[in-house]
Amino acid sequence: MAVPTRAAMVALLHQASAPLTAQEMAARLGVHHTAVRQHAQVLIEAGMVMAGSLPPSGRGRPRTGYRLVDEPDPYHRLSLMLASAVRDGCTALEAGRRHGAMVVPTGDAVETLRAEAERLGFKPSVEAGDADRTVLVLGGCPFADIAASDPATICALHRGLAEGVAGVVGGVDVERLEVADPHQGGCRVVLRRKRTT
């Protein structure tokens, strides 16, 4: 339930013209406001949402309003993912999966991955593979210098991100990541469609 609730919160905040309180989101989502606050904290730590004080409505403390972070610099997103890996003692692959699981779907898994890769600055394109595969080509690496010095970490993080998105949206599995020279671009995320039985 956690990931769909977070995705629904991000979608609500995306549609909102002003910050929303935990109570407002809870009422719209049909969940308790404490759960909204807990999910909001995860989204804040992921760098997707920010909290701020709103003027009080009547007496009492100021209310906390939540809004989406303006599109962050790709290095900011990268640093948040790496910091979570260090903090939680997990691998770069697992940190990427966790962050990928928080991406709000923009369509099917291929479109959601393409949109997220674009947001991160990869200049992605989609190529048809064989009957069961689609390839997401990353035209440029926004982290080329870091990826060149530590491809095992940076590329694992991005494969994990793709796996996290695919796991939440469904319909495809990440079969492999074909790594290219990060300064030239052209890494390929090979996606295999899941067979329906």
Short mmCIF file of C-alpha atoms in Angstrom, two decimals:
data_model
loop_
_atom_site.label_atom_id
_atom_site.label_comp_id
_atom_site.label_asym_id
_atom_site.label_seq_id
_atom_site.Cartn_x
_atom_site.Cartn_y
_atom_site.Cartn_z
CA MET A 1 0.00 0.00 0.00
CA ALA A 2 2.86 2.40 0.75
CA VAL A 3 4.02 2.98 -2.81
CA PRO A 4 0.54 3.55 -4.31
CA THR A 5 -0.26 6.00 -1.49
CA ARG A 6 2.94 7.94 -2.15
CA ALA A 7 2.26 7.96 -5.88
CA ALA A 8 -1.27 9.22 -5.22
CA MET A 9 0.11 11.94 -2.93
CA VAL A 10 2.56 13.09 -5.59
CA ALA A 11 -0.25 13.12 -8.17
CA LEU A 12 -2.43 15.22 -5.82
CA LEU A 13 0.38 17.67 -5.20
CA HIS A 14 1.07 17.87 -8.93
CA GLN A 15 -2.55 18.89 -9.56
CA ALA A 16 -2.73 21.32 -6.63
CA SER A 17 -2.34 25.04 -7.20
CA ALA A 18 -1.21 25.59 -3.59
CA PRO A 19 0.43 23.50 -0.86
CA LEU A 20 -1.82 20.86 0.71
CA THR A 21 -1.97 19.89 4.37
CA ALA A 22 -1.80 16.32 5.61
CA GLN A 23 -5.48 16.54 6.55
CA GLU A 24 -6.47 17.70 3.05
CA MET A 25 -4.53 14.88 1.40
CA ALA A 26 -5.85 12.33 3.89
CA ALA A 27 -9.45 13.33 3.16
CA ARG A 28 -8.93 13.05 -0.61
CA LEU A 29 -7.05 9.74 -0.40
CA GLY A 30 -9.16 8.10 2.28
CA VAL A 31 -6.22 7.42 4.60
CA HIS A 32 -5.32 8.69 8.07
CA HIS A 33 -3.43 11.99 8.27
CA THR A 34 -0.67 10.30 10.30
CA ALA A 35 -0.05 7.93 7.39
CA VAL A 36 0.09 10.92 5.03
CA ARG A 37 2.71 12.57 7.25
CA GLN A 38 4.81 9.38 7.31
CA HIS A 39 4.64 9.04 3.53
CA ALA A 40 5.39 12.75 3.15
CA GLN A 41 8.55 12.31 5.22
CA VAL A 42 9.75 9.56 2.87
CA LEU A 43 9.03 11.81 -0.13
CA ILE A 44 10.87 14.71 1.55
CA GLU A 45 13.91 12.48 2.13
CA ALA A 46 13.73 11.42 -1.53
CA GLY A 47 13.87 15.09 -2.55
CA MET A 48 10.47 15.02 -4.25
CA VAL A 49 8.36 16.99 -1.74
CA MET A 50 9.01 19.90 0.58
CA ALA A 51 7.15 21.06 3.66
CA GLY A 52 6.59 24.59 4.86
CA SER A 53 4.50 26.53 7.35
CA LEU A 54 1.13 27.83 6.25
CA PRO A 55 -0.69 30.66 8.01
CA PRO A 56 -2.87 29.33 10.82
CA SER A 57 -6.58 29.10 10.17
CA GLY A 58 -7.85 30.57 13.39
CA ARG A 59 -6.04 29.95 16.66
CA GLY A 60 -3.23 27.53 17.16
CA ARG A 61 -0.03 26.58 15.50
CA PRO A 62 0.71 27.22 11.86
CA ARG A 63 -0.27 24.33 9.62
CA THR A 64 2.27 22.40 7.57
CA GLY A 65 1.73 22.47 3.83
CA TYR A 66 3.34 20.09 1.36
CA ARG A 67 4.25 20.79 -2.24
CA LEU A 68 6.33 19.20 -4.94
CA VAL A 69 9.91 20.30 -5.25
CA ASP A 70 10.60 22.15 -8.46
CA GLU A 71 12.44 19.88 -10.86
CA PRO A 72 15.69 19.38 -8.99
CA ASP A 73 19.11 19.42 -10.52
CA PRO A 74 20.01 15.85 -11.56
CA TYR A 75 23.07 15.94 -9.29
CA HIS A 76 20.78 16.78 -6.38
CA ARG A 77 18.69 13.67 -7.11
CA LEU A 78 21.86 11.58 -7.49
CA SER A 79 23.24 12.82 -4.17
CA LEU A 80 19.96 12.00 -2.41
CA MET A 81 20.01 8.45 -3.79
CA LEU A 82 23.65 7.93 -2.81
CA ALA A 83 23.07 9.43 0.64
CA SER A 84 20.18 7.03 1.23
CA ALA A 85 22.42 4.11 0.25
CA VAL A 86 25.04 5.18 2.78
CA ARG A 87 22.47 5.96 5.49
CA ASP A 88 20.55 2.70 5.05
CA GLY A 89 23.60 0.54 4.43
CA CYS A 90 22.25 -0.77 1.14
CA THR A 91 23.80 -1.23 -2.28
CA ALA A 92 23.53 1.35 -5.03
CA LEU A 93 21.26 -1.07 -6.91
CA GLU A 94 18.86 -1.28 -3.95
CA ALA A 95 18.93 2.51 -3.39
CA GLY A 96 18.02 2.97 -7.05
CA ARG A 97 15.15 0.49 -6.71
CA ARG A 98 13.78 2.35 -3.70
CA HIS A 99 13.81 5.66 -5.52
CA GLY A 100 12.39 4.13 -8.69
CA ALA A 101 9.50 2.75 -6.67
CA MET A 102 8.56 6.34 -5.73
CA VAL A 103 8.33 7.63 -9.30
CA VAL A 104 4.80 8.59 -10.27
CA PRO A 105 3.68 6.63 -13.35
CA THR A 106 3.15 8.74 -16.47
CA GLY A 107 1.82 5.86 -18.55
CA ASP A 108 3.04 2.31 -19.01
CA ALA A 109 6.43 1.27 -17.65
CA VAL A 110 8.33 2.17 -20.83
CA GLU A 111 6.84 5.68 -20.96
CA THR A 112 7.35 6.20 -17.22
CA LEU A 113 11.00 5.14 -17.52
CA ARG A 114 11.49 7.38 -20.56
CA ALA A 115 9.96 10.36 -18.73
CA GLU A 116 12.07 9.77 -15.61
CA ALA A 117 15.26 9.38 -17.70
CA GLU A 118 14.41 12.65 -19.44
CA ARG A 119 13.81 14.37 -16.09
CA LEU A 120 17.26 13.20 -14.98
CA GLY A 121 18.87 14.58 -18.15
CA PHE A 122 19.63 11.36 -20.07
CA LYS A 123 18.13 12.43 -23.46
CA PRO A 124 16.33 9.09 -23.83
CA SER A 125 14.75 7.50 -26.86
CA VAL A 126 12.81 4.27 -27.25
CA GLU A 127 13.72 1.61 -29.81
CA ALA A 128 11.68 -1.43 -30.66
CA GLY A 129 13.53 -4.64 -29.94
CA ASP A 130 12.33 -8.08 -30.90
CA ALA A 131 8.78 -9.26 -30.22
CA ASP A 132 9.22 -9.29 -26.44
CA ARG A 133 11.70 -6.46 -25.89
CA THR A 134 11.88 -2.69 -25.95
CA VAL A 135 15.13 -0.75 -25.55
CA LEU A 136 15.43 2.58 -23.76
CA VAL A 137 18.53 4.28 -25.18
CA LEU A 138 20.10 6.87 -22.91
CA GLY A 139 21.45 9.41 -25.37
CA GLY A 140 23.65 11.26 -22.92
CA CYS A 141 24.78 10.73 -19.35
CA PRO A 142 24.25 13.74 -17.08
CA PHE A 143 26.71 12.13 -14.65
CA ALA A 144 29.43 11.29 -17.20
CA ASP A 145 32.44 12.29 -15.09
CA ILE A 146 31.26 10.41 -12.01
CA ALA A 147 30.09 7.41 -14.04
CA ALA A 148 33.48 7.25 -15.79
CA SER A 149 35.31 7.15 -12.45
CA ASP A 150 32.87 4.77 -10.70
CA PRO A 151 30.62 3.04 -13.23
CA ALA A 152 29.84 0.14 -10.88
CA THR A 153 28.07 2.48 -8.45
CA ILE A 154 26.44 4.98 -10.80
CA CYS A 155 25.28 2.46 -13.39
CA ALA A 156 23.96 0.11 -10.68
CA LEU A 157 22.01 3.02 -9.21
CA HIS A 158 20.40 3.73 -12.57
CA ARG A 159 19.65 0.08 -13.27
CA GLY A 160 18.00 -0.08 -9.84
CA LEU A 161 15.96 3.02 -10.64
CA ALA A 162 14.69 1.32 -13.80
CA GLU A 163 13.93 -1.88 -11.86
CA GLY A 164 12.04 0.08 -9.20
CA VAL A 165 9.87 1.83 -11.78
CA ALA A 166 9.25 -1.44 -13.64
CA GLY A 167 8.32 -3.17 -10.40
CA VAL A 168 5.72 -0.57 -9.50
CA VAL A 169 4.22 0.09 -12.92
CA GLY A 170 4.43 -3.53 -14.06
CA GLY A 171 4.28 -5.08 -17.49
CA VAL A 172 8.05 -5.26 -18.05
CA ASP A 173 11.20 -6.52 -16.37
CA VAL A 174 14.61 -4.93 -16.73
CA GLU A 175 16.53 -7.65 -18.52
CA ARG A 176 19.87 -5.87 -18.56
CA LEU A 177 21.68 -2.55 -18.74
CA GLU A 178 24.22 -2.36 -21.56
CA VAL A 179 26.75 0.21 -20.41
CA ALA A 180 28.47 2.49 -22.91
CA ASP A 181 31.16 5.14 -22.51
CA PRO A 182 29.40 7.73 -20.33
CA HIS A 183 31.05 10.59 -22.23
CA GLN A 184 29.62 9.27 -25.51
CA GLY A 185 26.20 8.22 -24.22
CA GLY A 186 24.25 5.33 -25.61
CA CYS A 187 23.70 3.09 -22.59
CA ARG A 188 20.79 0.76 -23.30
CA VAL A 189 18.16 -0.43 -20.84
CA VAL A 190 16.71 -3.62 -22.30
CA LEU A 191 13.14 -4.20 -21.13
CA ARG A 192 11.38 -7.52 -21.54
CA ARG A 193 7.60 -7.55 -21.61
CA LYS A 194 6.03 -9.89 -19.09
CA ARG A 195 3.96 -12.63 -20.62
CA THR A 196 0.37 -12.81 -19.51
CA THR A 197 -0.94 -16.27 -18.83
#
